[in-house]
């Protein structure tokens, strides 16, 4: 018995089904590629945020005040005009200057061919206190002709003058805004100035809020200051600070 040939209508139905399957497959592939690219971008963004926050955390958590309350080379100031030495000045939430225990001299110093004066100016002597400043405005000339973002200045040893000196770099060129809040054991404050305090103390923690260029939302994280003695049971009271 001879087989019946495929009619034109049946052929058209087969071709239509194949076109539908091919179209669905193409859509699925495009969706998968889009999802993969989005996931990759999300991983890159997450890694970028994590590295930036870890870098800030490693600097801030070691904030330290001298045991001598009158030591002018030891301080923690944020939310006030750093060009002024008294409290109550106009606030600049992007500026934060403080002293911290000096980190170990980096390994690249050992392999460096620079002379002692250059190394000392760049990295400072080992030990003691290092002065740090974070802000969106460079101190003096910008490290690059078109450099923008969050600047980090450090100077070892701290010299009591937080308006100049040290070595300045762009910590992250993509930071558009940054602000800080300071925990006094009971409340979050927008300013902190140990040089105006009767009894200088470090905040228990710092809450950092920042935004990157082209971001549509802020990022927030908290850093615990390991050398602070402030706790809910031992807060900073009105008589201890200007807040």
Short mmCIF file of C-alpha atoms in Angstrom, two decimals:
data_model
loop_
_atom_site.label_atom_id
_atom_site.label_comp_id
_atom_site.label_asym_id
_atom_site.label_seq_id
_atom_site.Cartn_x
_atom_site.Cartn_y
_atom_site.Cartn_z
CA UNK A 1 0.00 0.00 0.00
CA UNK A 2 1.45 3.35 -1.06
CA UNK A 3 1.97 6.11 1.59
CA UNK A 4 0.04 9.32 1.15
CA UNK A 5 2.19 12.36 0.36
CA UNK A 6 2.30 15.43 2.62
CA UNK A 7 -0.16 18.02 1.54
CA UNK A 8 0.67 21.70 1.27
CA UNK A 9 -1.53 22.47 4.26
CA UNK A 10 0.23 19.90 6.42
CA UNK A 11 3.60 21.28 5.33
CA UNK A 12 2.52 24.76 6.26
CA UNK A 13 1.38 23.54 9.70
CA UNK A 14 4.74 21.82 10.26
CA UNK A 15 6.64 24.94 9.21
CA UNK A 16 4.46 27.10 11.48
CA UNK A 17 5.11 24.80 14.44
CA UNK A 18 8.83 24.88 13.73
CA UNK A 19 8.74 28.68 13.56
CA UNK A 20 6.91 28.86 16.88
CA UNK A 21 9.42 26.49 18.51
CA UNK A 22 12.36 28.40 17.03
CA UNK A 23 10.92 31.72 18.18
CA UNK A 24 10.35 30.39 21.68
CA UNK A 25 13.86 28.97 21.77
CA UNK A 26 15.33 32.29 20.61
CA UNK A 27 13.38 34.15 23.31
CA UNK A 28 14.55 31.70 25.94
CA UNK A 29 18.18 32.04 24.84
CA UNK A 30 17.92 35.85 24.81
CA UNK A 31 16.33 35.81 28.28
CA UNK A 32 19.05 33.49 29.58
CA UNK A 33 21.78 35.72 28.17
CA UNK A 34 20.11 38.81 29.64
CA UNK A 35 19.79 37.10 33.03
CA UNK A 36 23.45 36.00 32.89
CA UNK A 37 24.60 39.52 32.05
CA UNK A 38 22.44 40.99 34.82
CA UNK A 39 23.78 38.45 37.31
CA UNK A 40 27.32 39.26 36.24
CA UNK A 41 26.72 42.99 36.65
CA UNK A 42 25.17 42.37 40.07
CA UNK A 43 28.19 40.32 41.15
CA UNK A 44 30.56 43.04 39.94
CA UNK A 45 28.57 45.72 41.77
CA UNK A 46 28.39 43.62 44.95
CA UNK A 47 32.14 42.97 44.86
CA UNK A 48 32.83 46.67 44.28
CA UNK A 49 30.67 47.70 47.24
CA UNK A 50 32.14 45.00 49.47
CA UNK A 51 35.72 46.00 48.68
CA UNK A 52 34.98 49.69 49.25
CA UNK A 53 33.18 49.09 52.54
CA UNK A 54 35.86 46.69 53.78
CA UNK A 55 38.52 49.29 52.98
CA UNK A 56 36.68 51.98 54.92
CA UNK A 57 35.94 49.57 57.77
CA UNK A 58 39.62 48.62 58.13
CA UNK A 59 40.56 52.31 58.45
CA UNK A 60 37.74 53.51 60.69
CA UNK A 61 37.52 50.64 63.16
CA UNK A 62 41.02 51.42 64.48
CA UNK A 63 40.19 55.03 65.40
CA UNK A 64 42.03 55.82 68.61
CA UNK A 65 42.33 58.64 71.14
CA UNK A 66 45.32 59.30 73.32
CA UNK A 67 44.83 58.57 77.02
CA UNK A 68 45.89 62.16 77.64
CA UNK A 69 42.76 64.31 77.31
CA UNK A 70 44.89 67.38 76.51
CA UNK A 71 46.79 65.70 73.64
CA UNK A 72 46.13 68.01 70.66
CA UNK A 73 47.54 65.46 68.21
CA UNK A 74 44.71 63.03 68.98
CA UNK A 75 41.14 63.75 67.88
CA UNK A 76 37.96 62.59 66.18
CA UNK A 77 35.90 65.18 64.29
CA UNK A 78 33.01 64.78 61.88
CA UNK A 79 30.08 66.89 60.73
CA UNK A 80 31.72 70.24 61.60
CA UNK A 81 33.84 72.63 59.58
CA UNK A 82 37.31 71.11 59.87
CA UNK A 83 38.98 74.43 59.09
CA UNK A 84 37.69 75.74 62.44
CA UNK A 85 38.98 74.76 65.88
CA UNK A 86 35.77 75.44 67.78
CA UNK A 87 32.43 73.69 67.79
CA UNK A 88 29.21 74.95 66.30
CA UNK A 89 30.49 75.73 62.81
CA UNK A 90 28.70 74.99 59.54
CA UNK A 91 28.40 71.27 58.95
CA UNK A 92 30.06 69.42 56.09
CA UNK A 93 28.79 65.82 56.31
CA UNK A 94 31.36 64.51 53.83
CA UNK A 95 34.38 65.40 56.02
CA UNK A 96 35.76 63.16 58.72
CA UNK A 97 39.18 63.50 60.35
CA UNK A 98 40.52 61.29 63.13
CA UNK A 99 43.56 59.61 64.57
CA UNK A 100 44.03 55.86 64.55
CA UNK A 101 46.64 53.32 65.53
CA UNK A 102 49.20 53.30 62.74
CA UNK A 103 49.10 50.27 60.44
CA UNK A 104 52.11 48.14 59.67
CA UNK A 105 54.46 49.54 57.05
CA UNK A 106 53.35 48.03 53.70
CA UNK A 107 55.51 45.35 52.09
CA UNK A 108 56.23 47.50 49.03
CA UNK A 109 58.44 49.71 51.20
CA UNK A 110 60.95 46.87 51.47
CA UNK A 111 61.28 46.60 47.70
CA UNK A 112 61.19 50.36 47.09
CA UNK A 113 64.24 52.21 45.72
CA UNK A 114 63.09 55.55 47.16
CA UNK A 115 65.32 57.28 49.68
CA UNK A 116 64.51 57.51 53.38
CA UNK A 117 63.02 61.00 53.18
CA UNK A 118 60.61 60.01 50.39
CA UNK A 119 59.52 56.83 52.17
CA UNK A 120 59.07 58.69 55.43
CA UNK A 121 56.98 61.41 53.76
CA UNK A 122 54.80 58.83 52.02
CA UNK A 123 54.36 56.17 54.71
CA UNK A 124 55.59 57.83 57.90
CA UNK A 125 57.44 56.02 60.70
CA UNK A 126 56.14 52.73 62.02
CA UNK A 127 53.98 52.86 65.15
CA UNK A 128 52.29 55.73 66.95
CA UNK A 129 49.16 57.48 65.67
CA UNK A 130 48.21 58.15 62.08
CA UNK A 131 45.96 61.03 61.09
CA UNK A 132 43.28 60.20 58.52
CA UNK A 133 40.94 62.47 56.61
CA UNK A 134 38.04 61.41 54.41
CA UNK A 135 36.22 63.90 52.21
CA UNK A 136 34.94 64.75 48.75
CA UNK A 137 37.20 67.82 48.48
CA UNK A 138 40.98 67.36 48.18
CA UNK A 139 43.40 69.08 50.52
CA UNK A 140 45.52 71.26 48.25
CA UNK A 141 45.89 70.06 44.67
CA UNK A 142 43.87 67.12 43.43
CA UNK A 143 45.93 63.91 42.89
CA UNK A 144 44.83 63.98 39.23
CA UNK A 145 43.76 66.67 36.78
CA UNK A 146 40.21 65.35 36.66
CA UNK A 147 40.16 63.24 39.81
CA UNK A 148 36.86 63.17 41.67
CA UNK A 149 35.27 60.98 44.30
CA UNK A 150 36.20 60.18 47.90
CA UNK A 151 39.67 61.32 48.95
CA UNK A 152 41.75 59.72 51.68
CA UNK A 153 44.62 61.61 53.30
CA UNK A 154 46.90 60.03 55.89
CA UNK A 155 49.85 61.33 57.84
CA UNK A 156 52.14 59.48 60.25
CA UNK A 157 52.75 60.59 62.90
CA UNK A 158 49.71 62.78 63.52
CA UNK A 159 50.89 66.36 64.07
CA UNK A 160 47.79 68.04 65.49
CA UNK A 161 47.09 70.02 62.31
CA UNK A 162 44.28 68.25 60.44
CA UNK A 163 44.09 70.87 57.67
CA UNK A 164 47.26 69.93 55.77
CA UNK A 165 50.14 67.52 55.29
CA UNK A 166 50.40 63.84 54.66
CA UNK A 167 49.81 61.76 51.57
CA UNK A 168 46.53 61.98 49.62
CA UNK A 169 44.91 59.51 47.24
CA UNK A 170 41.52 58.97 45.62
CA UNK A 171 40.02 56.13 47.63
CA UNK A 172 37.12 55.67 45.20
CA UNK A 173 36.56 57.96 42.17
CA UNK A 174 32.91 56.95 41.81
CA UNK A 175 31.59 58.21 45.17
CA UNK A 176 29.22 61.14 44.64
CA UNK A 177 28.06 61.76 48.22
CA UNK A 178 28.90 60.45 51.68
CA UNK A 179 27.77 61.29 55.22
CA UNK A 180 28.30 59.93 58.71
CA UNK A 181 26.28 59.41 61.86
CA UNK A 182 27.82 58.67 65.24
CA UNK A 183 26.35 56.46 67.96
CA UNK A 184 26.74 57.82 71.51
CA UNK A 185 25.30 54.77 73.24
CA UNK A 186 21.67 55.92 73.04
CA UNK A 187 21.24 58.00 69.86
CA UNK A 188 22.70 58.55 66.40
CA UNK A 189 24.23 62.05 66.08
CA UNK A 190 25.24 63.96 62.93
CA UNK A 191 28.28 65.65 64.51
CA UNK A 192 31.11 64.60 66.78
CA UNK A 193 34.03 66.73 67.97
CA UNK A 194 36.38 65.46 70.67
CA UNK A 195 38.21 68.79 70.67
CA UNK A 196 35.07 70.46 72.00
CA UNK A 197 34.28 67.72 74.51
CA UNK A 198 34.92 67.99 78.22
CA UNK A 199 35.84 64.31 78.26
CA UNK A 200 36.95 63.19 74.78
CA UNK A 201 35.50 59.80 73.83
CA UNK A 202 35.07 57.92 70.59
CA UNK A 203 31.57 57.08 69.34
CA UNK A 204 30.61 53.47 69.71
CA UNK A 205 29.93 53.11 65.99
CA UNK A 206 29.70 55.06 62.75
CA UNK A 207 26.84 54.69 60.30
CA UNK A 208 28.02 55.55 56.79
CA UNK A 209 25.66 56.47 53.97
CA UNK A 210 27.04 56.92 50.47
CA UNK A 211 25.90 57.05 46.87
CA UNK A 212 27.75 56.32 43.66
CA UNK A 213 27.43 58.29 40.45
CA UNK A 214 24.42 57.12 38.43
CA UNK A 215 23.04 55.22 41.43
CA UNK A 216 19.36 55.63 42.23
CA UNK A 217 19.67 54.58 45.88
CA UNK A 218 21.95 55.10 48.87
CA UNK A 219 24.15 52.42 50.41
CA UNK A 220 24.43 52.24 54.20
CA UNK A 221 26.62 50.20 56.53
CA UNK A 222 27.82 50.42 60.14
CA UNK A 223 31.37 50.25 61.49
CA UNK A 224 32.02 49.41 65.14
CA UNK A 225 34.97 51.31 66.66
CA UNK A 226 36.90 48.67 68.57
CA UNK A 227 38.73 51.16 70.83
CA UNK A 228 35.59 52.96 72.00
CA UNK A 229 34.37 52.49 75.57
CA UNK A 230 30.88 53.77 74.73
CA UNK A 231 28.04 51.31 75.28
CA UNK A 232 24.30 51.58 76.05
CA UNK A 233 25.28 51.03 79.70
CA UNK A 234 28.04 53.65 79.49
CA UNK A 235 26.81 56.28 76.98
CA UNK A 236 28.19 59.72 76.25
CA UNK A 237 26.19 62.12 78.38
CA UNK A 238 25.33 65.77 77.73
CA UNK A 239 28.02 66.92 80.13
CA UNK A 240 30.73 64.99 78.30
CA UNK A 241 30.16 66.39 74.83
CA UNK A 242 28.89 69.41 72.95
CA UNK A 243 26.10 67.39 71.25
#
